[in-house]
Short mmCIF file of C-alpha atoms and ligand atoms in Angstrom, two decimals:
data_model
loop_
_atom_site.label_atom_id
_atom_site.label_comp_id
_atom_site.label_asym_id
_atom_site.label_seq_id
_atom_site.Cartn_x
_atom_site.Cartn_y
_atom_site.Cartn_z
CA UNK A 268 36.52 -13.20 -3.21
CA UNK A 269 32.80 -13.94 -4.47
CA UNK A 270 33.13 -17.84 -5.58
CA UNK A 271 29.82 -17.84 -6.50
CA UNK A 272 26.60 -16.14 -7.28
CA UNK A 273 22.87 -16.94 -5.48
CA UNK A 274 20.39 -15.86 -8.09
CA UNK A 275 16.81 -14.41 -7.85
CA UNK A 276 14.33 -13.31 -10.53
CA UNK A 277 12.80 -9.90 -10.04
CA UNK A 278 9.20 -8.53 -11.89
CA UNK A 279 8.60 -4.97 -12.30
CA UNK A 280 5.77 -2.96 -13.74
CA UNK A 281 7.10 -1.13 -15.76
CA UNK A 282 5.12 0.71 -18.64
CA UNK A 283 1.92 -0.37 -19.07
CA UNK A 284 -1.72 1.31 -19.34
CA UNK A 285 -3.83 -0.38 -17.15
CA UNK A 286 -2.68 -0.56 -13.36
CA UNK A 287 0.23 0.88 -11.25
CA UNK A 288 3.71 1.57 -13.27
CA UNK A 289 5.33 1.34 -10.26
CA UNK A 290 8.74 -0.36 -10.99
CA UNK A 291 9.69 2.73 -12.46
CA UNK A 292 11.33 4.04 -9.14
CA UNK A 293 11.00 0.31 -7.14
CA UNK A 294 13.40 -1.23 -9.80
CA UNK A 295 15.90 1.68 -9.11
CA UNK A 296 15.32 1.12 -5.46
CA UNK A 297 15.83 -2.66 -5.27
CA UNK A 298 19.16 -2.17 -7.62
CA UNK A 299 20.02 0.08 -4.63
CA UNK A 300 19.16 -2.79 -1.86
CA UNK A 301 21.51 -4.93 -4.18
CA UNK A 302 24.40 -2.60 -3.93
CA UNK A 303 24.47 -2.47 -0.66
CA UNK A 304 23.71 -6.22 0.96
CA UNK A 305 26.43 -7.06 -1.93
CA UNK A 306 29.18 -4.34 -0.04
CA UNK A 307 28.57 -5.96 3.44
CA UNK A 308 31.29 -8.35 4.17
CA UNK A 309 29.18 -9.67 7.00
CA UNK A 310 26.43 -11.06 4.88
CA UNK A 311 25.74 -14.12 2.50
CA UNK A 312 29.70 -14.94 3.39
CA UNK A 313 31.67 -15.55 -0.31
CA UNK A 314 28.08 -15.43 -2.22
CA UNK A 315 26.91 -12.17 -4.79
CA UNK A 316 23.01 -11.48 -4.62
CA UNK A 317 22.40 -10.95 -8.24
CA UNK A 318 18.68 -9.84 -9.75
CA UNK A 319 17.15 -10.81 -13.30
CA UNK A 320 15.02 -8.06 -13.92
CA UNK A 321 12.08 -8.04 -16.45
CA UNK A 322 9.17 -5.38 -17.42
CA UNK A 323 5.67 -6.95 -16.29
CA UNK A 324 3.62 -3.85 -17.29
CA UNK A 325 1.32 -4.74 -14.50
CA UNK A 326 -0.11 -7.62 -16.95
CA UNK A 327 -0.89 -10.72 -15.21
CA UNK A 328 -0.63 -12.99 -18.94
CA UNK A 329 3.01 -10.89 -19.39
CA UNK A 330 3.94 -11.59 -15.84
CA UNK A 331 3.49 -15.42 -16.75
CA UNK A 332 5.62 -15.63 -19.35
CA UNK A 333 8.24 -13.49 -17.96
CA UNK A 334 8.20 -15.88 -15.13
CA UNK A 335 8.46 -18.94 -17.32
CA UNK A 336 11.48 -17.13 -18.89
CA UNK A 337 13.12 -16.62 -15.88
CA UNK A 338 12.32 -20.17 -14.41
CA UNK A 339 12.94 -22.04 -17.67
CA UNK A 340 16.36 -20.36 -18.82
CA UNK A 341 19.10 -20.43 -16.57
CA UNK A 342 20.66 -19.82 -13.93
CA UNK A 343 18.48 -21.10 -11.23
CA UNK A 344 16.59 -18.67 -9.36
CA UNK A 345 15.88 -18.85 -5.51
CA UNK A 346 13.04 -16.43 -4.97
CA UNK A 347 10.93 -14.12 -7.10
CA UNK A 348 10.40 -10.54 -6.42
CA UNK A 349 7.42 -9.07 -8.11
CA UNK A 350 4.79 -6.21 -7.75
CA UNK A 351 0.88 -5.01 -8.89
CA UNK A 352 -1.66 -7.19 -7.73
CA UNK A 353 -2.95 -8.91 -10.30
CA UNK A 354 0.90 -9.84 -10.89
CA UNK A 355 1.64 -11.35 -7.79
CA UNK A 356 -1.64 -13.42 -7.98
CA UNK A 357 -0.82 -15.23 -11.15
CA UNK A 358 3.29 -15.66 -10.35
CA UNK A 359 3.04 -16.56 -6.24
CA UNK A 360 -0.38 -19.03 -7.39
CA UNK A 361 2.03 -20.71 -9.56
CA UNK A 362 5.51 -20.57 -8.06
CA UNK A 363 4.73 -22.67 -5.12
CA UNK A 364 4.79 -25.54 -7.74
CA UNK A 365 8.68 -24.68 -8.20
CA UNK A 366 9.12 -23.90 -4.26
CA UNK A 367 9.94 -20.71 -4.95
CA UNK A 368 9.11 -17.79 -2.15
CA UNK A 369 7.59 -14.73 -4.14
CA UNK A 370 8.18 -11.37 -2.48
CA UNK A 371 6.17 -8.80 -3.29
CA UNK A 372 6.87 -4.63 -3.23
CA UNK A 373 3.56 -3.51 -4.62
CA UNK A 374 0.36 -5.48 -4.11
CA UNK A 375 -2.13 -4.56 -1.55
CA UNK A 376 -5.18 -6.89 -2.59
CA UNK A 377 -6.84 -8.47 0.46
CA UNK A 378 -6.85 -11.57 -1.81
CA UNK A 379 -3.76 -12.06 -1.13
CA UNK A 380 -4.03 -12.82 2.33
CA UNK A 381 -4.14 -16.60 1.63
CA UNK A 382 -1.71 -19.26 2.59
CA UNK A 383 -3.98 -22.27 0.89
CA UNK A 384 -4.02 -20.44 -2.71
CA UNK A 385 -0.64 -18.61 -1.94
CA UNK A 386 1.58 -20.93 0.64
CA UNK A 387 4.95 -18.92 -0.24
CA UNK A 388 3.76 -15.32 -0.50
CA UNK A 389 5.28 -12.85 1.21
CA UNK A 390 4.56 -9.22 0.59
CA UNK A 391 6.74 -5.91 1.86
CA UNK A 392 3.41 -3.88 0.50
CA UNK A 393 0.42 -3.60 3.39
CA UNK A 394 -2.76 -5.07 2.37
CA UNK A 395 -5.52 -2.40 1.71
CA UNK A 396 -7.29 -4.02 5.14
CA UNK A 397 -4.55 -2.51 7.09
CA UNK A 398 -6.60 1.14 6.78
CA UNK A 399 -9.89 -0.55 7.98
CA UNK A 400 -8.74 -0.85 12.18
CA UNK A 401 -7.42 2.69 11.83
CA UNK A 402 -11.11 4.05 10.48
CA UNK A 403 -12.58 1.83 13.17
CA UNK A 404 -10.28 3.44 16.22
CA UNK A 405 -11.06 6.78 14.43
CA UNK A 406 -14.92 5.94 14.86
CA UNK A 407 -14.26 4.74 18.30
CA UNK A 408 -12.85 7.81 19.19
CA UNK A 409 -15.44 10.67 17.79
CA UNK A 410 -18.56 8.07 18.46
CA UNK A 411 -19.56 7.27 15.53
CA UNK A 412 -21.35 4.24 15.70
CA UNK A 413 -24.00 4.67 12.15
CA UNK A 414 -21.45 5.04 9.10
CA UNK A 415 -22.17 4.43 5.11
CA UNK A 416 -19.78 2.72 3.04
CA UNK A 417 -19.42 3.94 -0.84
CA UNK A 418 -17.35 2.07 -2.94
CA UNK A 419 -16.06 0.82 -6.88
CA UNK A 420 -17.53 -2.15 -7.97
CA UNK A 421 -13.24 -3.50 -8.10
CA UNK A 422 -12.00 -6.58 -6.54
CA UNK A 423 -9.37 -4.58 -3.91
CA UNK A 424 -12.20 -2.27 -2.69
CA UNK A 425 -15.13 -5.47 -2.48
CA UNK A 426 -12.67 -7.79 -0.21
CA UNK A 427 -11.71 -4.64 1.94
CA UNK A 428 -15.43 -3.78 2.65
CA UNK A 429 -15.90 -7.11 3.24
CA UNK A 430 -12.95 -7.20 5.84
CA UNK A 431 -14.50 -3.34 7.51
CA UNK A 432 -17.81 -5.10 7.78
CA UNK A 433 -16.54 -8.05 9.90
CA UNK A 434 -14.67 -5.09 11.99
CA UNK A 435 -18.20 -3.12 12.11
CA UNK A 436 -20.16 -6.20 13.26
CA UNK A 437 -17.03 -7.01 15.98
CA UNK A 438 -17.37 -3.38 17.69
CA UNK A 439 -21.13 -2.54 16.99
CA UNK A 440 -20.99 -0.10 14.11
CA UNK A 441 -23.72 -0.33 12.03
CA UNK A 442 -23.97 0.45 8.35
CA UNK A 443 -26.68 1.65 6.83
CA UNK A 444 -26.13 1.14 3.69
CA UNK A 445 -23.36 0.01 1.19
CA UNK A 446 -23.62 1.94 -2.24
CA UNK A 447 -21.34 0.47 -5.14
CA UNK A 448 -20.90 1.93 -8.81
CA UNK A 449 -18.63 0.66 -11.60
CA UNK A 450 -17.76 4.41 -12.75
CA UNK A 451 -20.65 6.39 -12.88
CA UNK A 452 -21.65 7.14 -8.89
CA UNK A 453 -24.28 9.33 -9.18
CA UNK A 454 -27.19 7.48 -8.14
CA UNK A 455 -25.00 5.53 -5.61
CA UNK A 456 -24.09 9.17 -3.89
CA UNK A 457 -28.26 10.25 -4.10
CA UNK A 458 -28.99 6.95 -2.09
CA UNK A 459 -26.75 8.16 0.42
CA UNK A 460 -28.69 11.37 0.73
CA UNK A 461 -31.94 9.21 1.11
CA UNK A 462 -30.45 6.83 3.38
CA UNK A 463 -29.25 10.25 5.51
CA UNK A 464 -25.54 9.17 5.63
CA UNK A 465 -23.59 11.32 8.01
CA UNK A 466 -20.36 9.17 8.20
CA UNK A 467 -18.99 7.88 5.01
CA UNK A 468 -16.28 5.51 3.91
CA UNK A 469 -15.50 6.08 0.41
CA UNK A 470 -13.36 3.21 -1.54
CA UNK A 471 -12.58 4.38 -4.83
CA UNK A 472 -9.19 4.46 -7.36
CA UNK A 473 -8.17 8.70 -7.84
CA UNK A 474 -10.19 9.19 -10.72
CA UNK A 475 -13.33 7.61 -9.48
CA UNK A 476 -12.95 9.72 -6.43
CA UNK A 477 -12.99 13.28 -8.52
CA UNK A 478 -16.26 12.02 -9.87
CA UNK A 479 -18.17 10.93 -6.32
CA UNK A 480 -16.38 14.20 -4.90
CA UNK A 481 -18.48 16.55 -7.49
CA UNK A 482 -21.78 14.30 -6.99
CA UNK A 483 -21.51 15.00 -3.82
CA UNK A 484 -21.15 19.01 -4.12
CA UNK A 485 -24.60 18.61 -6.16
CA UNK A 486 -26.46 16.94 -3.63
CA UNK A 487 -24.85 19.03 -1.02
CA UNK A 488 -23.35 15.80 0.94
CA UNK A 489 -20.75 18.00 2.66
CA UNK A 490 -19.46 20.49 5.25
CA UNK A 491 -20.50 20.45 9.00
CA UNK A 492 -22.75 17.34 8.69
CA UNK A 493 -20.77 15.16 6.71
CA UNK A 494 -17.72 13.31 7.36
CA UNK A 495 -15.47 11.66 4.76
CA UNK A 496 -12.95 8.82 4.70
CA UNK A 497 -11.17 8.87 1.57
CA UNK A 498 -7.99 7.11 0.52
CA UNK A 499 -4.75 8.64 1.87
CA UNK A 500 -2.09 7.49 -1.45
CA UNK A 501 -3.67 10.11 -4.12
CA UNK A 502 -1.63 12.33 -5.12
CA UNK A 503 -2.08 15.82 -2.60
CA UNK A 504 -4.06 17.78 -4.92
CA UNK A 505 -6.15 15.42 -6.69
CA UNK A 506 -9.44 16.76 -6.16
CA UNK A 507 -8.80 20.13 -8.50
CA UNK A 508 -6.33 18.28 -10.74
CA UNK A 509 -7.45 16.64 -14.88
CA UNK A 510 -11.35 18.13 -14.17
CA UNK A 511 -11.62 19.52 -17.72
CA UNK A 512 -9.69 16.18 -19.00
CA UNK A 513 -12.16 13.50 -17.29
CA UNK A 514 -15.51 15.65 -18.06
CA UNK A 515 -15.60 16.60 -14.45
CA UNK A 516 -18.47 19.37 -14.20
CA UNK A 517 -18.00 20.91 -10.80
CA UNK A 518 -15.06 23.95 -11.10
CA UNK A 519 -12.17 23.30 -8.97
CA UNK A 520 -13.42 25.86 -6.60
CA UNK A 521 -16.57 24.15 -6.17
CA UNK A 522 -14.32 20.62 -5.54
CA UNK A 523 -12.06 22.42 -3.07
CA UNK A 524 -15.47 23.20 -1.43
CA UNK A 525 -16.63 19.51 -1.20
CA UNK A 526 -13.18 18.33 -0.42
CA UNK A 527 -13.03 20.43 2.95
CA UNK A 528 -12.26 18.60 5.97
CA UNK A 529 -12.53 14.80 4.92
CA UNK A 530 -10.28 12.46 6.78
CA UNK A 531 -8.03 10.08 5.05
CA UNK A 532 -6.29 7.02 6.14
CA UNK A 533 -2.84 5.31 4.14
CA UNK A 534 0.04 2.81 5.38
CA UNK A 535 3.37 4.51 6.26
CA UNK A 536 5.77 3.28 3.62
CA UNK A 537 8.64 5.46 4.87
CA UNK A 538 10.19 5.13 8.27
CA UNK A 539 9.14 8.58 10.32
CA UNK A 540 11.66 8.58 12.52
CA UNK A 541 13.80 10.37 9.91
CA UNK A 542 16.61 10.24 11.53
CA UNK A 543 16.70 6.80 12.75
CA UNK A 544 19.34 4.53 11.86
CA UNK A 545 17.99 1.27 9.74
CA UNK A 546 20.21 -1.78 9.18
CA UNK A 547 21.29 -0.39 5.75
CA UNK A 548 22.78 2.39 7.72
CA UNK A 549 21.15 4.82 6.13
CA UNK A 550 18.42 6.77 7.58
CA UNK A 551 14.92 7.07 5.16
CA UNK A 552 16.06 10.38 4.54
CA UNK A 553 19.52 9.28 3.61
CA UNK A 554 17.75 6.62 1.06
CA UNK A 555 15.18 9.52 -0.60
CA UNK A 556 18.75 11.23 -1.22
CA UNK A 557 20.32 8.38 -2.84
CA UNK A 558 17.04 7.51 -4.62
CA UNK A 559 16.68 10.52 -6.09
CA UNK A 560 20.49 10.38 -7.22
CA UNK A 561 19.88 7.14 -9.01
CA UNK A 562 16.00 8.63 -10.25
CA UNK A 563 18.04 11.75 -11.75
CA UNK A 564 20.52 8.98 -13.53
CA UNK A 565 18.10 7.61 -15.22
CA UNK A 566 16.34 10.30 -16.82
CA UNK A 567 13.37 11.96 -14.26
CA UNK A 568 13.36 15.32 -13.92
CA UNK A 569 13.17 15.08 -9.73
CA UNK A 570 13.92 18.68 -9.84
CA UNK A 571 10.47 19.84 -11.08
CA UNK A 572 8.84 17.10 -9.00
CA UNK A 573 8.21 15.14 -11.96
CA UNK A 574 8.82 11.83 -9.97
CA UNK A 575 8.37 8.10 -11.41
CA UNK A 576 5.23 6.04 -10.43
CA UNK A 577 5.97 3.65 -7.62
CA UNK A 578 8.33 6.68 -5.77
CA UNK A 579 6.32 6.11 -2.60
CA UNK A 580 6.66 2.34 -2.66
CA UNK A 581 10.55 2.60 -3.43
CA UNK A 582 11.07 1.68 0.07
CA UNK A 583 9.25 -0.86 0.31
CA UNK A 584 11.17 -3.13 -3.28
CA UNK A 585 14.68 -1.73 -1.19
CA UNK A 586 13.79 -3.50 2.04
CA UNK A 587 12.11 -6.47 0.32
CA UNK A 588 15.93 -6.96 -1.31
CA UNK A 589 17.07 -7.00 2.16
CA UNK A 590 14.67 -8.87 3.69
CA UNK A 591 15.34 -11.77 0.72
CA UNK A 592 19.54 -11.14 1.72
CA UNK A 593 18.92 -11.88 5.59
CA UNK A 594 17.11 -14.84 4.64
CA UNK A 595 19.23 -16.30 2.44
CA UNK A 596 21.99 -15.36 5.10
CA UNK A 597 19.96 -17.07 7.97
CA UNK A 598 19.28 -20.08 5.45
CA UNK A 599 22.63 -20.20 4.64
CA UNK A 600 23.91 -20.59 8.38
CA UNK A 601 21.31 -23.33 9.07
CA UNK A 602 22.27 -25.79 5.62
CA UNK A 603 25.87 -25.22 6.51
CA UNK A 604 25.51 -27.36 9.49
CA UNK A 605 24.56 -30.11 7.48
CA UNK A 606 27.43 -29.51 5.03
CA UNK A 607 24.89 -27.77 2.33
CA UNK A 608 24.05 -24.48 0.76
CA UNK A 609 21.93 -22.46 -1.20
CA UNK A 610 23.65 -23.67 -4.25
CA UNK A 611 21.95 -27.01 -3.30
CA UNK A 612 18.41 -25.73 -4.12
CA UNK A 613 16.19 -26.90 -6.74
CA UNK A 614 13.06 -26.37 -7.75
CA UNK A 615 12.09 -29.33 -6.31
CA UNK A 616 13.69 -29.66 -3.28
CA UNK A 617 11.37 -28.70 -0.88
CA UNK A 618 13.10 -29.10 1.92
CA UNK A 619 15.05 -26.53 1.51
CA UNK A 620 12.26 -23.88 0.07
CA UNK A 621 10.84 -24.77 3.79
CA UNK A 622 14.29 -23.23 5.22
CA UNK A 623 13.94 -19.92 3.32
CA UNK A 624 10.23 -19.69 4.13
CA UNK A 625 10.94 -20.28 7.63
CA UNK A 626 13.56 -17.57 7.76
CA UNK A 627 11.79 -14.98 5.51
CA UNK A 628 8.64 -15.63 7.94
CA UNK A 629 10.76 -14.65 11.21
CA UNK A 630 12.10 -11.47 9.80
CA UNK A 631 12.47 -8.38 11.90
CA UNK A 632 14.06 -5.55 11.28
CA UNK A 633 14.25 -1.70 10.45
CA UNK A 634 14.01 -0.71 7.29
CA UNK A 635 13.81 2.55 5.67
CA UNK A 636 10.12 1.58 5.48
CA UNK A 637 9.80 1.22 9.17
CA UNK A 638 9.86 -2.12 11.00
CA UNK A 639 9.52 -5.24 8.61
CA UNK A 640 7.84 -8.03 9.68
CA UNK A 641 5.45 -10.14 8.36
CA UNK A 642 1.97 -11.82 9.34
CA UNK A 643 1.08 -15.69 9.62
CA UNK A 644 -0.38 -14.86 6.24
CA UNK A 645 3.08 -12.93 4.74
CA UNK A 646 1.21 -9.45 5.12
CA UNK A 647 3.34 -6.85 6.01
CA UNK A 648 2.68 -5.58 9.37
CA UNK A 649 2.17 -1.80 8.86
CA UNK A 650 1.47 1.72 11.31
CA UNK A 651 -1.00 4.05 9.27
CA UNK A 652 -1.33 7.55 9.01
CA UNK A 653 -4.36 9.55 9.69
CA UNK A 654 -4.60 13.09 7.47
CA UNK A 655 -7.49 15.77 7.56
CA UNK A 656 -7.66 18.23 4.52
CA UNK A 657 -8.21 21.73 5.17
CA UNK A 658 -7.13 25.16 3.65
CA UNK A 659 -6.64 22.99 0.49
CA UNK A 660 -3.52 21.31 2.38
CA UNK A 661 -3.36 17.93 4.06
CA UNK A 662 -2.57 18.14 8.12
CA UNK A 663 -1.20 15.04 10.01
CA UNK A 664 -3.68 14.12 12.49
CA UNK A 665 -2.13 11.38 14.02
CA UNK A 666 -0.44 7.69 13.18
CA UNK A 667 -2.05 4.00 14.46
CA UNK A 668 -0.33 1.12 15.80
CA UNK A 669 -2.66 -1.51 14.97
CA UNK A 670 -1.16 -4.31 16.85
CA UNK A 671 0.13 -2.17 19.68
CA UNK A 672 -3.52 -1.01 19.49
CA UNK A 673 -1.82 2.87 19.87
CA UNK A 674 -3.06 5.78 18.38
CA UNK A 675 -0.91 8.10 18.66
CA UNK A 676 -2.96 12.08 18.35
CA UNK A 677 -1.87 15.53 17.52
CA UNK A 678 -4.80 17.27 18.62
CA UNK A 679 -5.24 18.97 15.10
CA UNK A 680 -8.75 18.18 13.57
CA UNK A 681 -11.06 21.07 13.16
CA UNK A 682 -14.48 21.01 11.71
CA UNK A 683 -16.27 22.92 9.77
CA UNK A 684 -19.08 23.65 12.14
CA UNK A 685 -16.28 24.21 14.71
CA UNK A 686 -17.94 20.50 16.10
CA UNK A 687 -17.46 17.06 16.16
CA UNK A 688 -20.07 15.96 13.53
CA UNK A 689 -22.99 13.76 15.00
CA UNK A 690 -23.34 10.53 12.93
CA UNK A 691 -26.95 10.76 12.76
CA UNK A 692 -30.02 13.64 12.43
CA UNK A 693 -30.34 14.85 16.29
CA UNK A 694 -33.71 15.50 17.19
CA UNK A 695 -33.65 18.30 19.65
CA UNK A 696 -37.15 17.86 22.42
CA UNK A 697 -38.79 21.11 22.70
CA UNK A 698 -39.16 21.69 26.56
C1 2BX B 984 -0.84 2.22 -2.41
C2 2BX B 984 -0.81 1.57 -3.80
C3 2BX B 984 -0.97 2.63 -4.87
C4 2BX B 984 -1.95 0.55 -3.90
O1 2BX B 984 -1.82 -0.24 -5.09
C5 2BX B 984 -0.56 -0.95 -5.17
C6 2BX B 984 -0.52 -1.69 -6.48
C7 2BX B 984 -1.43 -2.92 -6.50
O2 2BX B 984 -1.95 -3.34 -5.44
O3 2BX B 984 -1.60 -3.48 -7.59
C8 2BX B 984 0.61 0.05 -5.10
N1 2BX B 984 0.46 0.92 -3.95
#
């Protein structure tokens, strides 16, 4: 018998313009999460999990007031679950002034990475720094040691140059030069030219990226003397898709063209080992099946691939549900020794907040995300993937362990001039 309910507030973007929609398949996910940490008999012993759920649309202001609501009109919540960026700033800046952890699914701002302006942030979702070692061992390993950076003038993409810099400067790679453009980057890409870029980082959102991508077929920045880095979480074909719809002037064959042979680097967000058993039980594949059961309930046509925003993240808002249930279960344990529990909490009782932080900050486990553990900032500790496009289709080139300092290599690259492409202009001596 449940005798009583623990209570947590939950934030999802879920319509919106601006931003990522992403609650649309990370709501359905952490529903899931709550399901199934509410079926195990073994955990939060006579307690029910139960999440108030409210539509953020990626606003920060909207994200404020839903998390007054939530905070002001009871039941008491525990912890808040929320995702986008700009979201999580405003509610886990604030929420330390009710002692409330904030767990976020779906923010990868470096800014975030900040225990004096966010003390009780804790984030499932990798920071966007967590590509930057991966280009760096990638570097390393085809020496390349003079590399360009190209990038939109937006807050994510300044603070992660920022953060590749410091790694440039720690393992002697030098840039020379660092071109930024709000949305139009066509004189940013001819500076490159001038500057006789050979290795480039590019740190763009999707649509941003079609435009540098056709810049770059005009001034010919490509094929066996170029090397890309682009972003690994567009969608697959996003260099030939919308061209006619965002004034894109290069045809999809000249694009495809461009496009051939760049690198990209993302987090892994789904456990690999696809048939590994996580603590749900359930293998990843297991939860995409079940996901896409609960997707299909509520209205997407999965059939026709027509999947939500936020379907890659899903796994992430499911394990951040059970990383908030082990927690509370850990918590729990520790404040029944001193004849409490959770039902003691208030918003001002600190001592208590300091449990749950401590517990959330020791979590390890497997998810169907992969292995979820946090930093001594709350960033999620994350392996990336390493992708190279060619034949129009995206080939896994290998996955980094950042911490284990691993790389982990298929032996698939190819290059266009069937060689490794030399970061600089080599001046052959005439005998
Ligand atoms: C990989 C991506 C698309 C990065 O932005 C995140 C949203 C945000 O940081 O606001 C969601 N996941």
């Amino acid at each position: 018998k449940r005798d009583d309910d623990l209570h947590i507030g939950g934030i999802f973007p879920m319509e919106g313009e601006g931003g990522w929609q992403g609650g649309q398949a990370c709501m359905p996910a952490a529903e899931l999460a709550l399901a199934d940490v509410n079926a195990r008999s073994d955990l939060l012993s006579g307690f029910k999990l139960l999440l108030h759920s409210n539509d953020s649309k990626c606003e920060p202001g909207l994200g404020a007031s839903v998390m007054y609501n939530l905070l002001y009109n009871p039941p008491q919540k525990l912890l808040l679950l929320a995702g986008c960026s700009t979201v999580c700033t405003t509610v886990a800046e604030a929420a330390k002034m009710w002692n409330l952890m904030v767990l976020c699914y779906g923010a990868s701002s470096p800014a975030l990475s900040d225990r004096a302006r966010f003390p009780t942030l804790f984030r499932t979702h990798p920071s966007a720094t967590v590509h930057n070692p991966t280009r760096i061992k990638l570097m390393q390993k085809f020496g390349w040691s003079r590399i360009a950076i190209l990038q939109q003038a937006e807050e994510v993409f300044i603070s992660t140059v920022e953060d590749l810099e410091a790694h440039c400067k720690k393992t002697g790679i030098e840039i020379v030069t660092r071109q930024s453009f709000l949305s139009d980057p066509s004189d940013a890409v001819r500076n490159l030219r001038r500057q006789d870029a050979r290795v480039i980082v590019g740190l763009f959102y999707v649509v941003a990226a079609r435009r540098v991508l056709c810049e770059v077929y005009k001034h010919k920045l490509y094929g066996k003397s170029y090397v890309w880095f682009f972003i690994g979480w567009y969608e697959d074909n996003w260099f030939e898709t919308n061209l006619e719809r965002e004034g894109i002037e290069c045809t999809a064959e000249q694009m495809r063209e461009a496009a051939e042979g760049h690198l990209t680097t993302e987090a892994l967000m789904w456990n690999q080992n696809s048939n590994q058993t996580t603590i749900s039980g359930m293998t990843s594949e297991d939860f995409r099946f079940r996901l896409n059961e609960a997707l299909r309930e509520a209205g997407y046509d999965i059939a026709r691939e027509k999947f939500p925003e936020g379907y890659q993240e899903a796994p992430l808002a499911y394990d951040a549900v059970w990383a908030v249930a082990l927690a509370f279960n850990k918590t729990m344990e520790k404040l029944e020794k001193s004849g409490l529990s959770l039902k003691n909490f208030t918003y001002t009782n600190k001592k208590i907040a300091d449990d749950i932080y401590e517990a959330i900050n020791s979590t390890s486990f497997l998810g169907v995300s992969g292995l979820v553990a946090f930093s001594s900032q709350g960033d999620r500790i994350a392996l990336t993937q390493i992708e190279q496009l060619y034949d129009n289709h995206y080939v896994k080139l290998g996955y980094y362990d950042t911490q284990a300092d691993n790389l982990t290599w298929l032996e698939r690259e190819r290059w266009v001039g069937g060689k490794v492409p030399p970061d600089r202009t080599v001046v052959v001596n005439e005998l």
